[in-house]
Amino acid sequence: MKCMSDLLKGKNILIMGVRNKWSIARGIAEAAWREGANLIFTYQGDREKESLLKVTAGMGEIEAYPCDVTNDEAIDLLFSNIKEKHGVLHGLVHAIAYAKSEDLQDSFLNTSRDGFMLAMDVSCYSLVAVSRRALPLMTEGGSIVTLTYRGSVKAMQGYNVMGVAKAALEASVRYMALEMGPKNIRVNALSAGPIKTMSGKGVQNFSDILSVVEERSPLKRNVTLEDLGGTAVYLLSGLSSGLTGEVIYIDCGYNNVGL
Ligand SMILES: NC(=O)c1ccc[n+]([C@@H]2O[C@H](COP(=O)([O-])OP(=O)(O)OC[C@H]3O[C@@H](n4cnc5c(N)ncnc54)[C@H](O)[C@@H]3O)[C@@H](O)[C@H]2O)c1
């Protein structure tokens, strides 16, 4: 079903990070599409492209470009394609993260230099790299949304180097908000509760985490892609026009509970 109230009608929004039907970016894309956004997608590689096309089939023919965010030339090409085709970009959703699986299993102290740099590069620096290229296209103002997790502010068993990368990501959001604000570009992070995705399942004892949140969160459940999609639409739309540099928790209230 299309169109709730056209909150994003006429807006060109770049969605980075749809891997499959479970991806948070897929939930955000669907919510934005229902609100009338004109979506542009990226995929990491050919495998992801196939699955992107499958999960977006209901949206008709989509516009999609390859972009491995560790590759500056790929990012340059992406933005030159968008510039040529659309001229203006209004929104960017960055739902990308990666850490080596051994760095999410073993002790944090054993993180290798390589593993540390890779997690920071893909999960944090990529936001800076893509936003810098988005800036000249956001001539009518814009909204940038990234995804983070509470492991940035609390030490959580097994989240390890990803928690450090998320802390750096949240700090980057504040610095970018400060620099981009004068151009009416807002930058915010959505801190999602645990949700079963391919990335989520890479975290140790993930199903235990889901059970604890379901039992102890005020709403007595875990978040859904619809919960995250709704808040992302709010962040991408004019409804949140005065909000920037924030980390918004969408976790059924779990972060507000002491025990
Ligand atoms: N699942 C959770 O519990 C949870 C909770 C809070 C935050 N998040 C964050 O949400 C975001 C989306 O993750 P998800 O849970 O939807 O998992 P996902 O595995 O569906 O999405 C991760 C995406 O990152 C992309 N990616 C990884 N390396 C890349 C690279 N080098 N270049 C381009 N793309 C690359 C993958 O292709 C994939 O599309 C991530 O930032 C994740 O940390 C997830």
Short mmCIF file of C-alpha atoms and ligand atoms in Angstrom, two decimals:
data_model
loop_
_atom_site.label_atom_id
_atom_site.label_comp_id
_atom_site.label_asym_id
_atom_site.label_seq_id
_atom_site.Cartn_x
_atom_site.Cartn_y
_atom_site.Cartn_z
CA MET A 1 0.00 0.00 0.00
CA LYS A 2 1.43 3.38 -0.99
CA CYS A 3 1.08 6.80 0.60
CA MET A 4 0.07 7.64 4.15
CA SER A 5 0.38 11.43 4.08
CA ASP A 6 3.14 12.25 1.60
CA LEU A 7 5.53 13.48 4.30
CA LEU A 8 8.47 12.88 1.96
CA LYS A 9 6.88 13.70 -1.37
CA GLY A 10 9.34 15.19 -3.85
CA LYS A 11 12.35 14.31 -1.72
CA ASN A 12 15.30 12.41 -3.20
CA ILE A 13 16.57 10.07 -0.50
CA LEU A 14 19.63 7.85 -0.70
CA ILE A 15 19.31 4.58 1.20
CA MET A 16 22.57 2.73 1.94
CA GLY A 17 22.53 -0.69 3.57
CA VAL A 18 19.67 -2.87 2.32
CA ARG A 19 21.16 -6.37 2.35
CA ASN A 20 17.98 -8.47 2.61
CA LYS A 21 14.41 -8.40 3.90
CA TRP A 22 15.56 -8.27 7.52
CA SER A 23 17.78 -5.20 7.03
CA ILE A 24 16.89 -2.09 9.05
CA ALA A 25 17.45 -0.07 5.85
CA ARG A 26 14.73 -2.15 4.16
CA GLY A 27 12.24 -1.14 6.85
CA ILE A 28 13.26 2.51 6.52
CA ALA A 29 13.06 2.39 2.71
CA GLU A 30 9.53 0.99 2.80
CA ALA A 31 8.35 3.61 5.26
CA ALA A 32 9.94 6.41 3.20
CA TRP A 33 8.49 5.00 -0.02
CA ARG A 34 4.99 4.95 1.49
CA GLU A 35 5.46 8.64 2.31
CA GLY A 36 6.16 9.46 -1.33
CA ALA A 37 9.98 9.67 -1.31
CA ASN A 38 11.95 9.15 -4.49
CA LEU A 39 14.44 6.51 -3.39
CA ILE A 40 17.96 5.85 -4.60
CA PHE A 41 19.66 2.69 -3.29
CA THR A 42 23.21 1.44 -2.97
CA TYR A 43 24.43 -2.12 -2.57
CA GLN A 44 27.79 -3.45 -1.48
CA GLY A 45 28.36 -6.07 -4.20
CA ASP A 46 26.61 -8.28 -6.77
CA ARG A 47 25.22 -10.69 -4.16
CA GLU A 48 23.61 -7.80 -2.30
CA LYS A 49 22.29 -6.34 -5.57
CA GLU A 50 20.30 -9.46 -6.33
CA SER A 51 18.72 -9.53 -2.93
CA LEU A 52 18.09 -5.74 -2.97
CA LEU A 53 16.13 -6.09 -6.21
CA LYS A 54 14.12 -8.95 -4.73
CA VAL A 55 13.12 -7.17 -1.54
CA THR A 56 12.23 -3.91 -3.28
CA ALA A 57 10.16 -5.59 -6.00
CA GLY A 58 6.96 -4.07 -4.58
CA MET A 59 8.31 -0.57 -5.21
CA GLY A 60 8.54 -1.06 -8.98
CA GLU A 61 11.76 -0.40 -10.86
CA ILE A 62 14.34 1.04 -8.48
CA GLU A 63 17.46 3.11 -9.04
CA ALA A 64 20.49 1.38 -7.50
CA TYR A 65 24.26 1.87 -7.60
CA PRO A 66 27.11 -0.28 -6.31
CA CYS A 67 29.08 1.27 -3.46
CA ASP A 68 31.60 -0.43 -1.22
CA VAL A 69 32.19 2.33 1.33
CA THR A 70 35.84 1.38 1.82
CA ASN A 71 36.46 2.54 -1.75
CA ASP A 72 36.68 6.32 -2.29
CA GLU A 73 36.37 6.02 -6.07
CA ALA A 74 33.15 4.06 -5.71
CA ILE A 75 31.76 6.77 -3.42
CA ASP A 76 32.80 9.53 -5.86
CA LEU A 77 31.14 7.70 -8.75
CA LEU A 78 27.95 7.19 -6.74
CA PHE A 79 27.58 10.90 -6.02
CA SER A 80 28.47 11.97 -9.53
CA ASN A 81 25.73 9.63 -10.82
CA ILE A 82 23.23 11.11 -8.36
CA LYS A 83 24.26 14.65 -9.29
CA GLU A 84 23.86 13.95 -12.98
CA LYS A 85 20.48 12.26 -12.61
CA HIS A 86 18.84 14.35 -9.86
CA GLY A 87 20.95 17.42 -9.14
CA VAL A 88 19.55 17.66 -5.60
CA LEU A 89 19.60 15.25 -2.67
CA HIS A 90 17.35 15.78 0.37
CA GLY A 91 18.07 12.79 2.57
CA LEU A 92 20.68 10.13 3.26
CA VAL A 93 20.21 6.98 5.33
CA HIS A 94 23.46 5.31 6.39
CA ALA A 95 22.71 1.82 7.72
CA ILE A 96 26.12 0.24 7.31
CA ALA A 97 28.46 -1.46 9.76
CA TYR A 98 30.99 -4.25 9.78
CA ALA A 99 33.47 -5.90 12.14
CA LYS A 100 35.39 -9.15 11.71
CA SER A 101 33.51 -12.00 13.33
CA GLU A 102 36.48 -12.91 15.54
CA ASP A 103 36.40 -9.39 16.96
CA LEU A 104 32.81 -9.91 18.09
CA GLN A 105 33.53 -13.25 19.78
CA ASP A 106 36.83 -12.94 21.53
CA SER A 107 37.99 -10.47 24.18
CA PHE A 108 38.04 -6.77 23.29
CA LEU A 109 41.68 -6.58 24.39
CA ASN A 110 42.59 -9.04 21.66
CA THR A 111 41.24 -6.84 18.85
CA SER A 112 43.86 -6.70 16.11
CA ARG A 113 45.02 -3.39 14.64
CA ASP A 114 43.51 -4.48 11.32
CA GLY A 115 40.19 -5.45 12.83
CA PHE A 116 39.99 -2.18 14.76
CA MET A 117 40.73 -0.07 11.67
CA LEU A 118 38.31 -2.02 9.48
CA ALA A 119 35.43 -1.68 11.96
CA MET A 120 36.10 2.05 12.30
CA ASP A 121 36.43 2.53 8.56
CA VAL A 122 33.22 0.78 7.52
CA SER A 123 31.08 1.59 10.55
CA CYS A 124 32.15 5.17 11.30
CA TYR A 125 34.38 6.87 8.75
CA SER A 126 32.04 5.87 5.92
CA LEU A 127 29.39 8.22 7.34
CA VAL A 128 31.82 11.13 7.09
CA ALA A 129 32.97 10.06 3.62
CA VAL A 130 29.47 9.85 2.14
CA SER A 131 28.12 12.94 3.91
CA ARG A 132 30.99 15.07 2.57
CA ARG A 133 29.99 14.08 -0.97
CA ALA A 134 26.28 14.58 -0.20
CA LEU A 135 26.82 18.14 1.09
CA PRO A 136 27.12 19.90 -2.31
CA LEU A 137 23.96 18.12 -3.51
CA MET A 138 21.88 19.15 -0.47
CA THR A 139 21.24 22.62 -1.83
CA GLU A 140 17.69 22.70 -0.44
CA GLY A 141 18.74 21.60 3.06
CA GLY A 142 18.82 17.95 4.05
CA SER A 143 18.64 15.24 6.66
CA ILE A 144 21.26 12.58 7.31
CA VAL A 145 20.33 9.58 9.46
CA THR A 146 22.67 6.87 10.70
CA LEU A 147 22.11 3.80 12.86
CA THR A 148 23.78 3.19 16.18
CA TYR A 149 23.48 0.92 19.24
CA ARG A 150 23.64 1.38 23.01
CA GLY A 151 26.94 -0.54 23.08
CA SER A 152 28.45 2.90 22.33
CA VAL A 153 27.79 4.19 25.84
CA LYS A 154 27.74 0.97 27.90
CA ALA A 155 30.20 -1.90 27.79
CA MET A 156 28.28 -4.89 26.47
CA GLN A 157 29.77 -8.37 26.41
CA GLY A 158 30.82 -9.29 22.86
CA TYR A 159 29.91 -5.97 21.19
CA ASN A 160 33.57 -5.01 21.61
CA VAL A 161 35.13 -2.98 18.80
CA MET A 162 31.70 -2.25 17.34
CA GLY A 163 30.84 -0.38 20.55
CA VAL A 164 33.95 1.75 20.09
CA ALA A 165 33.05 2.39 16.44
CA LYS A 166 29.49 3.37 17.44
CA ALA A 167 30.85 5.80 20.07
CA ALA A 168 32.97 7.42 17.34
CA LEU A 169 29.97 7.39 15.00
CA GLU A 170 27.81 9.24 17.55
CA ALA A 171 30.56 11.81 18.13
CA SER A 172 30.84 12.22 14.34
CA VAL A 173 27.10 12.92 14.20
CA ARG A 174 27.55 15.84 16.62
CA TYR A 175 30.54 17.30 14.77
CA MET A 176 28.82 16.94 11.41
CA ALA A 177 25.62 18.50 12.78
CA LEU A 178 27.66 21.50 13.92
CA GLU A 179 29.33 21.95 10.54
CA MET A 180 26.36 21.22 8.32
CA GLY A 181 23.72 23.06 10.37
CA PRO A 182 24.35 26.46 8.74
CA LYS A 183 23.36 24.86 5.41
CA ASN A 184 20.16 23.57 7.02
CA ILE A 185 21.43 20.00 6.88
CA ARG A 186 20.54 18.00 9.98
CA VAL A 187 22.45 14.93 11.17
CA ASN A 188 21.01 12.47 13.67
CA ALA A 189 21.48 8.89 14.81
CA LEU A 190 18.78 6.41 15.55
CA SER A 191 19.85 4.05 18.34
CA ALA A 192 17.97 0.86 17.60
CA GLY A 193 17.16 -1.87 20.09
CA PRO A 194 18.39 -5.33 19.07
CA ILE A 195 16.72 -6.66 15.97
CA LYS A 196 17.32 -9.93 14.13
CA THR A 197 19.33 -8.98 11.05
CA MET A 198 22.47 -10.50 9.56
CA SER A 199 24.63 -7.96 11.37
CA GLY A 200 22.71 -8.42 14.62
CA LYS A 201 23.17 -12.17 14.56
CA GLY A 202 26.95 -11.63 14.41
CA VAL A 203 26.84 -10.44 18.03
CA GLN A 204 27.51 -13.06 20.72
CA ASN A 205 24.43 -14.38 22.61
CA PHE A 206 22.16 -12.29 20.41
CA SER A 207 19.02 -14.31 21.18
CA ASP A 208 19.64 -13.87 24.93
CA ILE A 209 19.82 -10.10 24.38
CA LEU A 210 16.49 -10.20 22.53
CA SER A 211 14.90 -12.14 25.41
CA VAL A 212 16.17 -9.75 28.07
CA VAL A 213 14.84 -6.70 26.20
CA GLU A 214 11.48 -8.37 25.67
CA GLU A 215 11.22 -9.21 29.35
CA ARG A 216 12.49 -5.94 30.85
CA SER A 217 11.66 -3.13 28.42
CA PRO A 218 8.68 -0.96 29.35
CA LEU A 219 6.86 -2.03 26.16
CA LYS A 220 7.64 -5.74 26.86
CA ARG A 221 8.72 -6.42 23.31
CA ASN A 222 11.55 -5.89 20.86
CA VAL A 223 11.56 -3.19 18.21
CA THR A 224 10.29 -3.88 14.71
CA LEU A 225 11.36 -2.59 11.30
CA GLU A 226 8.12 -0.55 11.32
CA ASP A 227 9.13 1.15 14.60
CA LEU A 228 12.46 2.13 13.08
CA GLY A 229 10.93 3.11 9.73
CA GLY A 230 8.46 5.46 11.41
CA THR A 231 11.14 7.31 13.36
CA ALA A 232 13.38 7.49 10.31
CA VAL A 233 10.53 9.14 8.34
CA TYR A 234 10.18 11.65 11.18
CA LEU A 235 13.92 12.39 11.04
CA LEU A 236 13.95 12.68 7.23
CA SER A 237 10.86 14.91 7.11
CA GLY A 238 10.16 18.49 8.08
CA LEU A 239 8.44 17.23 11.25
CA SER A 240 11.87 17.12 12.91
CA SER A 241 13.05 20.46 11.49
CA GLY A 242 14.55 21.69 14.78
CA LEU A 243 16.36 18.48 15.66
CA THR A 244 20.03 17.84 14.92
CA GLY A 245 23.07 16.21 16.50
CA GLU A 246 20.83 13.84 18.50
CA VAL A 247 20.95 10.15 19.28
CA ILE A 248 17.36 8.95 19.51
CA TYR A 249 16.71 5.61 21.23
CA ILE A 250 14.12 3.40 19.59
CA ASP A 251 14.37 0.40 21.87
CA CYS A 252 10.92 0.02 23.46
CA GLY A 253 12.28 2.10 26.36
CA TYR A 254 14.87 -0.46 27.46
CA ASN A 255 17.66 2.13 27.94
CA ASN A 256 15.55 3.96 30.53
CA VAL A 257 15.17 1.00 32.85
CA GLY A 258 17.64 0.52 35.75
CA LEU A 259 17.24 -3.19 36.40
N1 LIG B 1 20.48 -5.37 14.17
C1 LIG B 1 20.63 -4.71 15.29
O1 LIG B 1 20.34 -5.24 16.38
C2 LIG B 1 21.11 -3.30 15.29
C3 LIG B 1 20.90 -2.50 16.44
C4 LIG B 1 21.37 -1.18 16.43
C5 LIG B 1 22.01 -0.67 15.30
N2 LIG B 1 22.19 -1.48 14.21
C6 LIG B 1 22.88 -0.89 13.05
O2 LIG B 1 21.99 -0.83 11.95
C7 LIG B 1 22.76 -0.74 10.75
C8 LIG B 1 22.19 -1.70 9.72
O3 LIG B 1 22.46 -3.04 10.14
P1 LIG B 1 21.36 -4.19 10.08
O4 LIG B 1 21.18 -4.67 11.47
O5 LIG B 1 20.21 -3.78 9.28
O6 LIG B 1 22.16 -5.37 9.36
P2 LIG B 1 22.38 -5.73 7.81
O7 LIG B 1 23.42 -6.79 7.85
O8 LIG B 1 21.10 -6.05 7.16
O9 LIG B 1 22.95 -4.38 7.19
C9 LIG B 1 24.30 -4.02 7.23
C10 LIG B 1 24.64 -3.43 5.88
O10 LIG B 1 26.00 -2.97 5.85
C11 LIG B 1 26.46 -3.19 4.53
N3 LIG B 1 27.92 -3.14 4.48
C12 LIG B 1 28.83 -3.77 5.25
N4 LIG B 1 30.08 -3.48 4.82
C13 LIG B 1 29.94 -2.64 3.76
C14 LIG B 1 30.85 -2.00 2.88
N5 LIG B 1 32.19 -2.17 2.98
N6 LIG B 1 30.35 -1.19 1.91
C15 LIG B 1 29.02 -1.01 1.76
N7 LIG B 1 28.10 -1.60 2.57
C16 LIG B 1 28.57 -2.41 3.54
C17 LIG B 1 25.91 -4.58 4.19
O11 LIG B 1 25.95 -4.83 2.79
C18 LIG B 1 24.50 -4.45 4.73
O12 LIG B 1 23.63 -3.94 3.74
C19 LIG B 1 24.21 -0.99 11.16
O13 LIG B 1 24.87 0.23 11.34
C20 LIG B 1 24.03 -1.68 12.51
O14 LIG B 1 25.18 -1.54 13.34
C21 LIG B 1 21.74 -2.76 14.18
#
